[in-house]
PDB file of C-alpha atoms in Angstrom:
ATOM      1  CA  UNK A  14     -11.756  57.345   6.766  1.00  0.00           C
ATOM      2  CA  UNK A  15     -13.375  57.206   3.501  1.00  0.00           C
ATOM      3  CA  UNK A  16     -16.612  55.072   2.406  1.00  0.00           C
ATOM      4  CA  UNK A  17     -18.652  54.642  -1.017  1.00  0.00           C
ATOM      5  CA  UNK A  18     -21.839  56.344  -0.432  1.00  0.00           C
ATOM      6  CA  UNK A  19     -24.272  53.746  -1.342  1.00  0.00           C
ATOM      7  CA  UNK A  20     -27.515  55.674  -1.696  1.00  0.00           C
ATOM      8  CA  UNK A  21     -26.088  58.289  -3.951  1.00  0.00           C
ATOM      9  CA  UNK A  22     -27.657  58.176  -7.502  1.00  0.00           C
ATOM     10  CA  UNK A  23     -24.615  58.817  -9.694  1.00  0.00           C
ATOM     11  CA  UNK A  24     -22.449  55.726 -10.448  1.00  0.00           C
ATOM     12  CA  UNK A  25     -20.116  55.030  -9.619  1.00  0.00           C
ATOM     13  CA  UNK A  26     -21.001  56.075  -6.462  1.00  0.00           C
ATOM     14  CA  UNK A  27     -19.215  59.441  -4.689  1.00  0.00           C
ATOM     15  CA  UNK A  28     -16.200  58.754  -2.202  1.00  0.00           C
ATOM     16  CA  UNK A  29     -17.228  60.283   1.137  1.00  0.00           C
ATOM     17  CA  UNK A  30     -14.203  61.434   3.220  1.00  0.00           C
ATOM     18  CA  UNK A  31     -14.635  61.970   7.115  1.00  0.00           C
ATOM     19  CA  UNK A  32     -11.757  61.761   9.307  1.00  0.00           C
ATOM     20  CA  UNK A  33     -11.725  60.464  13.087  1.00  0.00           C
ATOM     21  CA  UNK A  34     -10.505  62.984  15.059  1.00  0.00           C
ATOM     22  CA  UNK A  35      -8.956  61.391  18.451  1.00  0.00           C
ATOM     23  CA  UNK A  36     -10.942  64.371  20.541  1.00  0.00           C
ATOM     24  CA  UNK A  37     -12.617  61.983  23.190  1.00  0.00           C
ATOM     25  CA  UNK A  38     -15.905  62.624  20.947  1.00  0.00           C
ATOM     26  CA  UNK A  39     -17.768  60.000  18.863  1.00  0.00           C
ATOM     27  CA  UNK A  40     -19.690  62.297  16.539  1.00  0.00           C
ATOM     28  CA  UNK A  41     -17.396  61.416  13.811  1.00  0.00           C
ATOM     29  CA  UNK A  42     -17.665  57.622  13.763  1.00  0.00           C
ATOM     30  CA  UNK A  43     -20.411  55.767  11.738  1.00  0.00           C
ATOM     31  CA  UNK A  44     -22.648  53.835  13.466  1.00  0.00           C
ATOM     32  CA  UNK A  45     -21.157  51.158  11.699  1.00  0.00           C
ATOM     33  CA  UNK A  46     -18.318  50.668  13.621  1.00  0.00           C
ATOM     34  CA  UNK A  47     -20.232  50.161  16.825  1.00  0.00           C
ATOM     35  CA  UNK A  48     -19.339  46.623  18.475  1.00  0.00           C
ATOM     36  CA  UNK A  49     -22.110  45.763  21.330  1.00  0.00           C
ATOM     37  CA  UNK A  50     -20.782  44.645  24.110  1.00  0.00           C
ATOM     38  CA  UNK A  51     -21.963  43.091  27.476  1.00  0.00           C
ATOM     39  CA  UNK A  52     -22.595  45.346  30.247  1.00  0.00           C
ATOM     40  CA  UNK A  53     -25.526  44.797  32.142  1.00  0.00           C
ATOM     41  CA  UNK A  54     -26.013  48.703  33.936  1.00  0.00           C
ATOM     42  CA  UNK A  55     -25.610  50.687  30.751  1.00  0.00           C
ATOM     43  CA  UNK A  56     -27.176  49.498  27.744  1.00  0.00           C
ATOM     44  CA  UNK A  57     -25.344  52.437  25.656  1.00  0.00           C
ATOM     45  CA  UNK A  58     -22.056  50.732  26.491  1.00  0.00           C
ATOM     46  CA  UNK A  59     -19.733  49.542  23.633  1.00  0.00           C
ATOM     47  CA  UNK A  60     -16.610  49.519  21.810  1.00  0.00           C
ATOM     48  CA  UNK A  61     -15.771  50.686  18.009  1.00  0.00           C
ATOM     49  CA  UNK A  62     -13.352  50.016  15.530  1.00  0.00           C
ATOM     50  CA  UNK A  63     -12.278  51.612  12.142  1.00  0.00           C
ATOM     51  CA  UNK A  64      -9.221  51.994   9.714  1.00  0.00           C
ATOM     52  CA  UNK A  65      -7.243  54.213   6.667  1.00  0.00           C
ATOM     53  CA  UNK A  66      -4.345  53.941   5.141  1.00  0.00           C
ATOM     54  CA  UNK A  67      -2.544  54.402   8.091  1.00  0.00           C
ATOM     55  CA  UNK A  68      -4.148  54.057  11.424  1.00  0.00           C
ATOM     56  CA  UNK A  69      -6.290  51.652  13.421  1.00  0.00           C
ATOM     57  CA  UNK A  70      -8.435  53.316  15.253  1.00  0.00           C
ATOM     58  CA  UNK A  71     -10.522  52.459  18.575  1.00  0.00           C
ATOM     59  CA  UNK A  72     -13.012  53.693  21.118  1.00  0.00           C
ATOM     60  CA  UNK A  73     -15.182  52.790  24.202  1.00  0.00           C
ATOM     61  CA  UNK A  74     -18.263  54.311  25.369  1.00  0.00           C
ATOM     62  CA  UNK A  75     -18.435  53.234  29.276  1.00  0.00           C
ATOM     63  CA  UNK A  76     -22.311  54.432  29.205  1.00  0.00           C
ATOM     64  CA  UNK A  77     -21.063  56.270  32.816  1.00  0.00           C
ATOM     65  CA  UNK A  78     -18.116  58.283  34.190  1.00  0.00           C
ATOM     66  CA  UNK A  79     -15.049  56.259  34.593  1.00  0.00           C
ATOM     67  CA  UNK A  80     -13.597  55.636  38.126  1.00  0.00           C
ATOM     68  CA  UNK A  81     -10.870  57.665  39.368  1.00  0.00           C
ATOM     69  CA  UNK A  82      -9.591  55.117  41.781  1.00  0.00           C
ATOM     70  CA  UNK A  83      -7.756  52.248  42.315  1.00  0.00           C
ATOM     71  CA  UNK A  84     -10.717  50.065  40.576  1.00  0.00           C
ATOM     72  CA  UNK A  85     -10.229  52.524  37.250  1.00  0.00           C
ATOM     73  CA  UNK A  86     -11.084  50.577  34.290  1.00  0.00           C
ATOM     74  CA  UNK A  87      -8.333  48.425  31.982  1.00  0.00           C
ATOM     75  CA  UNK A  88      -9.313  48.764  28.462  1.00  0.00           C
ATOM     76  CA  UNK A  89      -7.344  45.637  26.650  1.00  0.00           C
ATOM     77  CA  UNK A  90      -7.138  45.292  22.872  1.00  0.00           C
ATOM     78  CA  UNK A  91      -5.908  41.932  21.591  1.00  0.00           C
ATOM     79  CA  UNK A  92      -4.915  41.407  17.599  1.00  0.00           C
ATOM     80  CA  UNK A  93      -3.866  38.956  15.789  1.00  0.00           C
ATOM     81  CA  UNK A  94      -2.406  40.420  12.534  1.00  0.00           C
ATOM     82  CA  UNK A  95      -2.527  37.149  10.250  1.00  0.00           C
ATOM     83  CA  UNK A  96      -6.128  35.740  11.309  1.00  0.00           C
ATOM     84  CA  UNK A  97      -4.606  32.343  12.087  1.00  0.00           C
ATOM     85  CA  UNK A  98      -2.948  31.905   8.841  1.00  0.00           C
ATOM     86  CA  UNK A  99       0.732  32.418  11.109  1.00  0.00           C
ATOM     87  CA  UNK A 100       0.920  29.742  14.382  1.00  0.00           C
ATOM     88  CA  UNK A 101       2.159  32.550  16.545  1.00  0.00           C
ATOM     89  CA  UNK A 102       1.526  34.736  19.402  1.00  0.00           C
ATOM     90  CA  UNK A 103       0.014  33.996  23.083  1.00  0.00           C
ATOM     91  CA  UNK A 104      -3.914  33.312  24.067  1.00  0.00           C
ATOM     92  CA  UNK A 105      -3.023  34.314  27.748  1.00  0.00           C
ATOM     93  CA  UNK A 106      -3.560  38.135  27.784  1.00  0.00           C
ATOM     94  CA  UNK A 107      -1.708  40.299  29.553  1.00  0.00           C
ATOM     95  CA  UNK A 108      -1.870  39.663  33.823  1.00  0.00           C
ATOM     96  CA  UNK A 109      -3.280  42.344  35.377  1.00  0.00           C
ATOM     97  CA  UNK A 110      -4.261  41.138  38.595  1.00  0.00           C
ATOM     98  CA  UNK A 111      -5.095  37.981  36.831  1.00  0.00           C
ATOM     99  CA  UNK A 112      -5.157  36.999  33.264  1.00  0.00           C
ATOM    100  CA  UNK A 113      -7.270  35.845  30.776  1.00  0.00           C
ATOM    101  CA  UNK A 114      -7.647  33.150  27.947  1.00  0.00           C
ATOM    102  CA  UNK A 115      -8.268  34.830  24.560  1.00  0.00           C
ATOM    103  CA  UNK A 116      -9.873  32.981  21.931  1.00  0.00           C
ATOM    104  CA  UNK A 117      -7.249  33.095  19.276  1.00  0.00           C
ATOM    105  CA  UNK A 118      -3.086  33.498  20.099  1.00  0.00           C
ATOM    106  CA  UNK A 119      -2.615  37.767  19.544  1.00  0.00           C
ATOM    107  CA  UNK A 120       0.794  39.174  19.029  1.00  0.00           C
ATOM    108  CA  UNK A 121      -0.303  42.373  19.836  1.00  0.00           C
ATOM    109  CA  UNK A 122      -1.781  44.357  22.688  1.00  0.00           C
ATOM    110  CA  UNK A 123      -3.128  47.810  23.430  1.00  0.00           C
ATOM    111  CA  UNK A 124      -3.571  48.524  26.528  1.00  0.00           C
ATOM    112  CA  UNK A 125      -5.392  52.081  27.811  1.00  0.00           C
ATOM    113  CA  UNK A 126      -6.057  52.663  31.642  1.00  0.00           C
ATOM    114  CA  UNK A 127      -7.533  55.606  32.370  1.00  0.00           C
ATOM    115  CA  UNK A 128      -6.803  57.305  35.465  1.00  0.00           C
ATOM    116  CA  UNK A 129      -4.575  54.059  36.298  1.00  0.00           C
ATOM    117  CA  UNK A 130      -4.730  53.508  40.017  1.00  0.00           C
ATOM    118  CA  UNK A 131      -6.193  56.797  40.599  1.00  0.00           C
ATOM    119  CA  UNK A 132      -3.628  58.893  38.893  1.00  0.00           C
ATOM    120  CA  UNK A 133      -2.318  59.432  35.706  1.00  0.00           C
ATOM    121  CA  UNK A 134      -3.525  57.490  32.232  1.00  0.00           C
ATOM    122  CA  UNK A 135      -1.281  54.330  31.581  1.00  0.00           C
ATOM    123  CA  UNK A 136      -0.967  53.587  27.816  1.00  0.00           C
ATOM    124  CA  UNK A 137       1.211  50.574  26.529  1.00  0.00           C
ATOM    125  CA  UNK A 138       1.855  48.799  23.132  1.00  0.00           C
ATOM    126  CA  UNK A 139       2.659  45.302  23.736  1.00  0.00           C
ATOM    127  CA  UNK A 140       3.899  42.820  22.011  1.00  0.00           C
ATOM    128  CA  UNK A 141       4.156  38.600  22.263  1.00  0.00           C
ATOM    129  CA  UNK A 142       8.406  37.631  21.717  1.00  0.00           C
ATOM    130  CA  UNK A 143       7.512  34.060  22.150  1.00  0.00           C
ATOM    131  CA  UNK A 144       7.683  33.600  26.246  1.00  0.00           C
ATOM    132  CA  UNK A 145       6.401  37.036  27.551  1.00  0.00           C
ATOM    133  CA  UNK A 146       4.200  40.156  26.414  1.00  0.00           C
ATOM    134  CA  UNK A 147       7.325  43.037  25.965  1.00  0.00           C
ATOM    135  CA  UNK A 148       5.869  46.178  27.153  1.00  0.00           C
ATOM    136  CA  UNK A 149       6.846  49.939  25.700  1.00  0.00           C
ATOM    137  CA  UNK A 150       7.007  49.225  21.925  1.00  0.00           C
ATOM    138  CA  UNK A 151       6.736  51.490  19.570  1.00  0.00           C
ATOM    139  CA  UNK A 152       3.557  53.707  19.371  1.00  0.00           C
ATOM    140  CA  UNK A 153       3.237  56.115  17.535  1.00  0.00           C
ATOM    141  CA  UNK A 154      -0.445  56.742  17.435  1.00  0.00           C
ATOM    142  CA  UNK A 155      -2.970  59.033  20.300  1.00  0.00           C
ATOM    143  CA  UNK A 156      -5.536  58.957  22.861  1.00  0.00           C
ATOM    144  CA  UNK A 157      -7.810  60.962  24.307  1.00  0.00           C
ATOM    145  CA  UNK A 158     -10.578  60.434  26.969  1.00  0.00           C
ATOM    146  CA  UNK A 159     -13.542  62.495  28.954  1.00  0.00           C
ATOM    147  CA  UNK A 160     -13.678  60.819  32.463  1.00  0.00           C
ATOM    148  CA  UNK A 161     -17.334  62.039  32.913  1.00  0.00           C
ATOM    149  CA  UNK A 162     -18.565  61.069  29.429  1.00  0.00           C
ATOM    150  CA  UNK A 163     -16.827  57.498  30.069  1.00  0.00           C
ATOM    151  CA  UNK A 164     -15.360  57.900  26.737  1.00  0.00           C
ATOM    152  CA  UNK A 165     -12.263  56.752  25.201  1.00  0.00           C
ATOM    153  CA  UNK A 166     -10.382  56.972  22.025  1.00  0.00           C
ATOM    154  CA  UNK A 167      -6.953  55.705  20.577  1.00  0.00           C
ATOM    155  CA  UNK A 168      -5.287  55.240  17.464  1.00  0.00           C
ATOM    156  CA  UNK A 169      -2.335  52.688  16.474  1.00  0.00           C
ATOM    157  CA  UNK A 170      -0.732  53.302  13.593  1.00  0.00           C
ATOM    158  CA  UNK A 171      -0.636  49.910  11.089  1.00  0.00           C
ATOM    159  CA  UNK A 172       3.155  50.331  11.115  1.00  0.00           C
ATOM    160  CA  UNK A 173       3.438  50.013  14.308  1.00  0.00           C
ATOM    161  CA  UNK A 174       1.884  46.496  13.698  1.00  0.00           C
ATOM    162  CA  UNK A 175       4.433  45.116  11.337  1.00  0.00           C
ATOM    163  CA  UNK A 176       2.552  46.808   8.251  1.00  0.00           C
ATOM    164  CA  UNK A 177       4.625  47.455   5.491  1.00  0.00           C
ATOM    165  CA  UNK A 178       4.246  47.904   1.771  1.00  0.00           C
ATOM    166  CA  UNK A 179       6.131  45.082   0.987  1.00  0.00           C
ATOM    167  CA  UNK A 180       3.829  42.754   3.232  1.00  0.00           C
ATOM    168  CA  UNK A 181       0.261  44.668   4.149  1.00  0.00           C
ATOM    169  CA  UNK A 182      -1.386  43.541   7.259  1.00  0.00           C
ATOM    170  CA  UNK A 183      -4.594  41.500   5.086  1.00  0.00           C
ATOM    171  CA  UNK A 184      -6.658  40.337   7.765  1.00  0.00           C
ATOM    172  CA  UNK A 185      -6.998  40.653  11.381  1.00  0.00           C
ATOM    173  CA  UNK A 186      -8.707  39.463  14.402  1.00  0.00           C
ATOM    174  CA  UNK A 187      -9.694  41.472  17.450  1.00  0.00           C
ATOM    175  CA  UNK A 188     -10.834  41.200  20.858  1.00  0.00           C
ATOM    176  CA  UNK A 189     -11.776  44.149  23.459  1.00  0.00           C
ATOM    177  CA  UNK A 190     -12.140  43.436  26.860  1.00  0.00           C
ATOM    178  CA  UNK A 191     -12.317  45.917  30.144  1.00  0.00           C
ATOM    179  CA  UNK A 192     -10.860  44.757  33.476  1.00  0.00           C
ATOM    180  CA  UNK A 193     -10.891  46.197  37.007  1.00  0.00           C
ATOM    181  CA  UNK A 194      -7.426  47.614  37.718  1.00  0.00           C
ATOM    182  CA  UNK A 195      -7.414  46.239  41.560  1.00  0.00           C
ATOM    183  CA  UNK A 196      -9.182  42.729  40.817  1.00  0.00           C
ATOM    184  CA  UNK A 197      -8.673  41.766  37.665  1.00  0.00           C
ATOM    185  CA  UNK A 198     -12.303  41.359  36.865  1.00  0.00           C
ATOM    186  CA  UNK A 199     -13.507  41.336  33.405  1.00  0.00           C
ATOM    187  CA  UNK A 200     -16.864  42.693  33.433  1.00  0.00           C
ATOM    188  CA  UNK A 201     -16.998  44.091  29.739  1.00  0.00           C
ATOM    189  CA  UNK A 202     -15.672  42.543  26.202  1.00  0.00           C
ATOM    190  CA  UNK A 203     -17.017  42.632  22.551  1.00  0.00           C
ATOM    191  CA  UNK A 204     -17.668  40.608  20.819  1.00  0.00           C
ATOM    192  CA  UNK A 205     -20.701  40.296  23.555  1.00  0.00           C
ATOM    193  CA  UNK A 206     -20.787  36.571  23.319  1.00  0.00           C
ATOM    194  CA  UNK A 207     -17.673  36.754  25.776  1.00  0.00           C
ATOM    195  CA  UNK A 208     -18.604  35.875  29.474  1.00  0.00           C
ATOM    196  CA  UNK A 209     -17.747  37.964  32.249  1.00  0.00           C
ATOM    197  CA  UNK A 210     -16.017  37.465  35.344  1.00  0.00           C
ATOM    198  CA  UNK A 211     -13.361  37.227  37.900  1.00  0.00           C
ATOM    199  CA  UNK A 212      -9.850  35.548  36.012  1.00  0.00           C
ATOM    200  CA  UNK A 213      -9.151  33.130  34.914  1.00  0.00           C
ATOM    201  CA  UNK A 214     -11.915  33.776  32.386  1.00  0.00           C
ATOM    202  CA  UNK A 215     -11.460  32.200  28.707  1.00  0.00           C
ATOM    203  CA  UNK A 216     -12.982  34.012  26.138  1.00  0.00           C
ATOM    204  CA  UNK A 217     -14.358  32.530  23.424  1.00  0.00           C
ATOM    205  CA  UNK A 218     -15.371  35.057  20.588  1.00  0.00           C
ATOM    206  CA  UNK A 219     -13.801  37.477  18.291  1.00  0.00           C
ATOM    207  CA  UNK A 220     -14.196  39.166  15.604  1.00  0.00           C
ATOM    208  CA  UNK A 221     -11.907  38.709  12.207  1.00  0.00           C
ATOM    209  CA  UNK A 222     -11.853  41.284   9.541  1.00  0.00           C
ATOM    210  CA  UNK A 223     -11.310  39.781   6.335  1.00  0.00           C
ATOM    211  CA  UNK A 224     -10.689  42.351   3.761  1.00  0.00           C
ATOM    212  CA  UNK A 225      -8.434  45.061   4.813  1.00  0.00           C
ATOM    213  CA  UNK A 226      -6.661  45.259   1.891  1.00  0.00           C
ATOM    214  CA  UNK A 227     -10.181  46.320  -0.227  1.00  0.00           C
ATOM    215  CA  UNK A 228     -10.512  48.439   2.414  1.00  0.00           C
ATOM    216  CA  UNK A 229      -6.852  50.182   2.385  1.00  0.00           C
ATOM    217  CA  UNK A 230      -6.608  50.410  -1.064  1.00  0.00           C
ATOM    218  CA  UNK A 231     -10.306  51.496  -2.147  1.00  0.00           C
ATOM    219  CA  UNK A 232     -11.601  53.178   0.380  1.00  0.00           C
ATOM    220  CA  UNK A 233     -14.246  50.729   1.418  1.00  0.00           C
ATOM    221  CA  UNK A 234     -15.500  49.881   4.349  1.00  0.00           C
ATOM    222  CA  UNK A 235     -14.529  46.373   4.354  1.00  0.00           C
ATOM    223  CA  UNK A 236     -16.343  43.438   6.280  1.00  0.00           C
ATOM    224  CA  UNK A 237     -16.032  42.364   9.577  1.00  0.00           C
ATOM    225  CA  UNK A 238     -17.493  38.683  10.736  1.00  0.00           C
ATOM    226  CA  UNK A 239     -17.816  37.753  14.810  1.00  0.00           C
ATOM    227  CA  UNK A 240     -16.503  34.077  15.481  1.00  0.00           C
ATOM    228  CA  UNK A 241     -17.417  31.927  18.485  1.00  0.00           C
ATOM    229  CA  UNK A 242     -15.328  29.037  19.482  1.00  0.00           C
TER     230      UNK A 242
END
């Protein structure tokens, strides 16, 4: 990514370039992009978010190792690519042992399970066709995870979203949440307004990211507001 470095004394101010490596590390994210989220054992717990000019890119800190069993962790990443300004998509995420209401209808899904059911990772792009979340699109980002560092990272590329030059993805709205593979249980989710709980559990906060173009095309950092419903 690139950002204006604020506090530097020339003007206009120097463009500082830092790229996210997908490495299972977070020492190259700024602390900006840290989302809170609720966990109640492990205050360092939380999700993070960031972009360039060709990747969105994600990661959650578990605080703890993640499980290796069948109650492994389901890391869910709902978008809505028009921020409401298009009547489409589906606010019932994906069922995984239950589903969940999201706060705002998401066309797209990102799904990242590590050590799925005790074995090998499961990652999925999804998206909403109108009746029915279509698994195994087209993905052609990366992840990367420690299992004892309870630390994940992915990266979808904005094409992959419906981003072209012709019609740039301008806003978007996001919700994280993590579910127990074997249960369904949703016991993490950022924005941390979100409750917690066994499904059906209807979410109701998100947060909407209003200037990705600035961001894109200048190299800002862009602006990111958290809505409750």
């Amino acid at each position: 990514y690139r950002y204006l470095n604020t506090a530097d004394t020339v003007s206009p101010n120097s463009v500082v370039v830092q790229s996210i490596y997908i490495d299972a590390g977070l020492g190259d994210w700024p602390d900006t992009t840290v989302l809170p989220s609720w966990r109640g054992s492990a205050a360092s717990s939380h999700y993070r978010v960031w972009w360039d000019g060709t990747f969105m890119y994600f990661a959650f800190n578990r605080g703890d190792a993640f499980p290796t069993g069948a109650d492994n962790d389901v890391i869910q990443v709902y978008i809505d690519t028009s921020a409401g300004a298009v009547n489409f998509g589906s606010d019932s995420g994906v069922n995984w042992t239950g589903a969940h209401t999201l706060p705002f209808k998401a066309e797209w899904c990102f799904i990242y399970a590590p050590n799925n059911g005790g074995g090998a990772d499961y990652i999925n792009l999804r998206k909403w066709n109108g009746a029915a979340w279509v698994a195994d699109r087209p993905w052609g980002g990366s992840a990367a995870k420690s299992t004892s560092a309870g630390i994940a990272e992915f990266s979808v590329a904005l094409k992959d979203l419906g981003d072209t030059d012709a019609a740039p993805i301008t806003k978007m709205r996001i919700v994280f949440y993590n579910n127990t593979g074997n249960n369904g249980n949703l016991w993490n989710s950022a924005p941390n307004a979100n409750p917690t709980g066994n499904p059906p559990v209807t979410l109701t906060a998100y947060i909407q990211y209003d200037s990705l173009p600035v961001a894109l095309k200048n190299f800002s950092s862009g602006q990111s507001t958290a809505y409750t419903l």
